[in-house]
Short mmCIF file of C-alpha atoms in Angstrom, two decimals:
data_model
loop_
_atom_site.label_atom_id
_atom_site.label_comp_id
_atom_site.label_asym_id
_atom_site.label_seq_id
_atom_site.Cartn_x
_atom_site.Cartn_y
_atom_site.Cartn_z
CA VAL T 276 192.93 317.64 118.81
CA LEU T 277 193.41 317.99 115.05
CA ARG T 278 197.08 317.13 115.57
CA ASP T 279 196.15 313.87 117.32
CA SER T 280 193.66 312.96 114.61
CA VAL T 281 196.31 313.46 111.93
CA LYS T 282 198.79 311.32 113.89
CA CYS T 283 196.18 308.58 114.30
CA ARG T 284 195.49 308.52 110.58
CA ARG T 285 199.19 308.48 109.74
CA LEU T 286 199.70 305.57 112.14
CA ILE T 287 196.90 303.58 110.52
CA GLU T 288 198.35 304.24 107.07
CA SER T 289 201.94 303.43 108.10
CA PRO T 290 203.66 300.31 106.68
CA TRP T 291 204.17 298.97 110.22
CA TYR T 292 200.45 299.16 111.06
CA GLN T 293 199.35 297.89 107.68
CA LYS T 294 201.68 294.89 107.93
CA LEU T 295 200.17 293.87 111.28
CA TRP T 296 196.51 294.83 110.89
CA GLY T 297 196.00 296.00 107.34
CA ASP T 298 193.87 292.97 106.52
CA ARG T 299 191.21 293.94 109.10
CA PHE T 300 190.02 297.20 107.56
CA THR T 301 190.98 299.98 105.17
CA LEU T 302 190.30 303.69 105.31
CA ASN T 303 187.66 304.91 102.89
CA SER T 304 189.03 307.20 100.22
CA ASP T 305 185.79 309.21 100.02
CA GLN T 306 185.91 310.16 103.73
CA ASN T 307 189.53 310.66 104.68
CA THR T 308 190.30 314.15 105.94
CA LYS T 309 192.31 315.46 108.89
CA SER T 310 189.22 316.00 111.02
CA ARG T 311 187.12 313.05 109.88
CA PHE T 312 187.91 309.65 108.45
CA SER T 313 186.10 306.34 108.24
CA ASN T 314 186.86 302.72 107.39
CA ASP T 315 185.19 299.98 105.40
CA GLN T 316 183.96 298.22 108.57
CA GLY T 317 181.76 301.10 109.72
CA GLY T 318 184.26 302.72 112.06
CA GLU T 319 184.76 306.46 112.04
CA ARG T 320 186.77 309.15 113.82
CA LEU T 321 185.43 312.68 114.03
CA ILE T 322 186.85 315.65 115.89
CA THR T 323 184.90 318.71 116.90
CA SER T 324 185.17 321.52 119.43
CA VAL T 325 183.25 322.82 122.42
CA GLY T 326 180.21 324.69 121.16
CA ALA T 327 180.34 323.28 117.64
CA ALA T 328 177.17 321.87 116.14
CA VAL T 329 177.00 318.07 116.42
CA THR T 330 173.43 317.55 115.27
CA GLY T 331 173.03 314.01 114.00
CA GLU T 332 176.46 312.95 115.24
CA GLY T 333 177.22 310.37 117.90
CA GLY T 334 179.87 307.93 119.01
CA SER T 335 180.57 304.67 120.77
CA ILE T 336 183.45 306.28 122.67
CA ILE T 337 183.52 310.05 123.11
CA VAL T 338 186.77 311.60 124.33
CA ILE T 339 186.79 315.18 125.59
CA ASP T 340 190.31 316.55 125.90
CA ASP T 341 190.85 319.79 127.86
CA ALA T 342 187.39 321.23 127.29
CA ASN T 343 188.42 324.28 129.34
CA SER T 344 191.53 325.94 127.97
CA ALA T 345 194.12 327.31 130.38
CA SER T 346 193.87 330.77 128.82
CA GLU T 347 190.15 330.95 129.61
CA ALA T 348 190.09 328.97 132.85
CA PHE T 349 188.71 331.84 134.88
CA SER T 350 186.33 333.23 132.30
CA GLU T 351 182.91 332.73 133.85
CA ALA T 352 181.29 332.97 130.42
CA ASN T 353 183.60 330.30 128.99
CA ILE T 354 183.10 327.96 131.94
CA GLU T 355 179.31 328.31 131.80
CA ALA T 356 179.29 327.80 128.03
CA THR T 357 181.35 324.62 128.38
CA LYS T 358 179.05 323.24 131.07
CA GLU T 359 175.98 324.08 128.99
CA TRP T 360 177.56 322.38 125.95
CA TRP T 361 178.15 319.27 128.04
CA ASP T 362 174.75 319.19 129.79
CA GLY T 363 172.64 320.06 126.78
CA THR T 364 174.53 318.53 123.88
CA MET T 365 177.55 316.30 124.27
CA SER T 366 176.33 314.23 127.23
CA THR T 367 173.50 312.87 125.04
CA ARG T 368 175.65 311.79 122.09
CA LEU T 369 176.53 308.18 122.87
CA ASN T 370 175.23 305.79 120.23
CA ASP T 371 174.38 303.28 122.95
CA GLN T 372 174.01 304.52 126.53
CA LYS T 373 174.47 300.98 127.88
CA THR T 374 177.73 300.09 126.18
CA GLY T 375 179.21 303.46 125.18
CA ALA T 376 181.72 305.45 127.20
CA PHE T 377 182.74 309.03 127.83
CA ILE T 378 186.35 309.89 128.67
CA ILE T 379 187.20 313.36 129.96
CA ILE T 380 190.91 314.21 130.06
CA GLN T 381 191.81 317.43 131.81
CA GLN T 382 194.35 319.19 133.92
CA ARG T 383 192.36 320.88 136.65
CA LEU T 384 192.12 324.62 136.16
CA ALA T 385 189.25 325.83 138.30
CA GLU T 386 186.87 324.35 140.86
CA ASP T 387 183.96 324.58 138.43
CA ASP T 388 185.73 323.42 135.26
CA LEU T 389 184.11 320.56 133.32
CA THR T 390 185.68 317.88 135.52
CA GLY T 391 184.50 319.61 138.69
CA HIS T 392 181.04 320.04 137.20
CA VAL T 393 180.73 316.36 136.24
CA LEU T 394 182.04 315.12 139.58
CA GLU T 395 179.63 317.34 141.46
CA LYS T 396 176.62 316.13 139.50
CA GLU T 397 177.44 312.54 138.56
CA ALA T 398 180.40 311.32 140.64
CA ASP T 399 178.89 307.87 141.25
CA ASP T 400 178.55 307.24 137.51
CA TRP T 401 182.20 307.91 136.68
CA THR T 402 185.58 306.37 137.37
CA HIS T 403 187.75 309.26 138.52
CA LEU T 404 191.47 308.81 137.88
CA CYS T 405 193.41 311.60 139.60
CA LEU T 406 197.20 311.65 139.40
CA PRO T 407 198.77 314.60 141.26
CA MET T 408 202.36 315.50 140.50
CA LYS T 409 203.32 314.86 144.13
CA TYR T 410 201.64 311.92 145.82
CA GLU T 411 199.15 312.72 148.58
CA PRO T 412 198.23 309.58 150.57
CA GLU T 413 195.04 311.15 151.88
CA ARG T 414 193.76 311.48 148.32
CA ALA T 415 194.70 307.97 147.18
CA PHE T 416 191.95 305.77 145.76
CA VAL T 417 191.23 302.58 143.89
CA THR T 418 189.35 302.80 140.60
CA LYS T 419 186.33 300.67 139.72
CA ILE T 420 188.56 298.28 137.80
CA GLY T 421 190.95 297.87 140.73
CA TRP T 422 193.79 300.15 139.61
CA GLU T 423 195.54 302.24 142.24
CA ASP T 424 198.42 304.70 142.28
CA PRO T 425 201.59 302.61 142.83
CA ARG T 426 203.21 305.36 144.91
CA SER T 427 203.18 305.03 148.68
CA GLU T 428 205.27 307.86 150.14
CA ALA T 429 203.94 311.40 150.51
CA GLY T 430 205.59 313.70 147.98
CA GLU T 431 206.65 310.96 145.55
CA LEU T 432 206.75 312.37 142.05
CA LEU T 433 204.43 311.14 139.32
CA TRP T 434 207.07 310.89 136.58
CA PRO T 435 210.52 311.64 138.00
CA ASP T 436 212.34 310.70 134.78
CA ARG T 437 210.61 313.59 133.03
CA PHE T 438 209.73 315.89 135.92
CA ALA T 439 212.37 315.59 138.62
CA GLU T 440 212.16 317.64 141.82
CA GLU T 441 214.15 320.48 140.30
CA GLN T 442 211.85 320.76 137.29
CA VAL T 443 208.73 320.58 139.48
CA GLU T 444 210.02 323.46 141.61
CA VAL T 445 210.60 325.52 138.46
CA LEU T 446 207.05 324.78 137.30
CA LYS T 447 205.64 325.78 140.70
CA LYS T 448 207.42 329.13 140.54
CA ARG T 449 206.27 329.79 136.98
CA LEU T 450 202.67 328.84 137.64
CA GLY T 451 202.31 330.46 141.05
CA PRO T 452 200.67 328.77 144.04
CA TRP T 453 197.03 328.63 142.93
CA LYS T 454 197.73 327.49 139.35
CA ALA T 455 200.22 324.92 140.62
CA ALA T 456 197.61 323.54 143.01
CA GLY T 457 195.28 322.92 140.07
CA GLN T 458 197.55 322.02 137.19
CA LEU T 459 200.17 320.08 139.14
CA GLN T 460 198.23 318.67 142.08
CA GLN T 461 194.81 318.46 140.38
CA ARG T 462 193.32 320.32 143.35
CA PRO T 463 192.11 323.68 142.05
CA GLU T 464 191.40 326.41 144.58
CA PRO T 465 190.12 329.96 144.21
CA LYS T 466 192.66 332.56 143.11
CA GLY T 467 194.15 334.39 146.06
CA VAL T 468 193.78 331.46 148.45
CA GLU T 469 197.03 330.27 150.02
CA THR T 470 197.06 326.62 149.01
CA SER T 471 198.39 323.73 151.04
CA TYR T 472 200.56 322.80 148.02
CA ALA T 473 202.22 326.22 148.19
CA ARG T 474 202.71 325.94 151.95
CA SER T 475 204.12 322.44 151.76
CA GLY T 476 206.86 323.50 149.36
#
């Protein structure tokens, strides 16, 4: 997350960006760090982490990126702490509940990860965009804004130019069947369960 914040700031400060949009705002020199920077029009970017204190902080758009780490995906304590952080803290931090937005980005790791938790409790309030590595027609959907997966044939790859069939098979072997079901197909299942993704090859 810190990496992305640094890249965002560098982009804003780049000659290319400044030539096109530099007349619209400038970054404030008194609040311009890797983790937090603001501009002269009242805009601000702040990064934090799961469990960190955010008292007094809020946002118009709050992006949560991989709240559950892969290394702790099956730590019950970690999963519960993440859900408690969401329910009791972060879910209340929009500046304006009517116009603000939450965005959760996550590869699925466990059935009760943050995405699973939110979908179980508040599915009707969210637009769920799910893009499995291999297309599954029975799981296709149309989002609230009318977008749908352009693939039509079962097994079509999500990004064949980067992950061709050969590379996907290597990933499946490295991850093992239950991790592949979650991280590749976005369909997490309990460890030890023979997944349909593993059976389908």
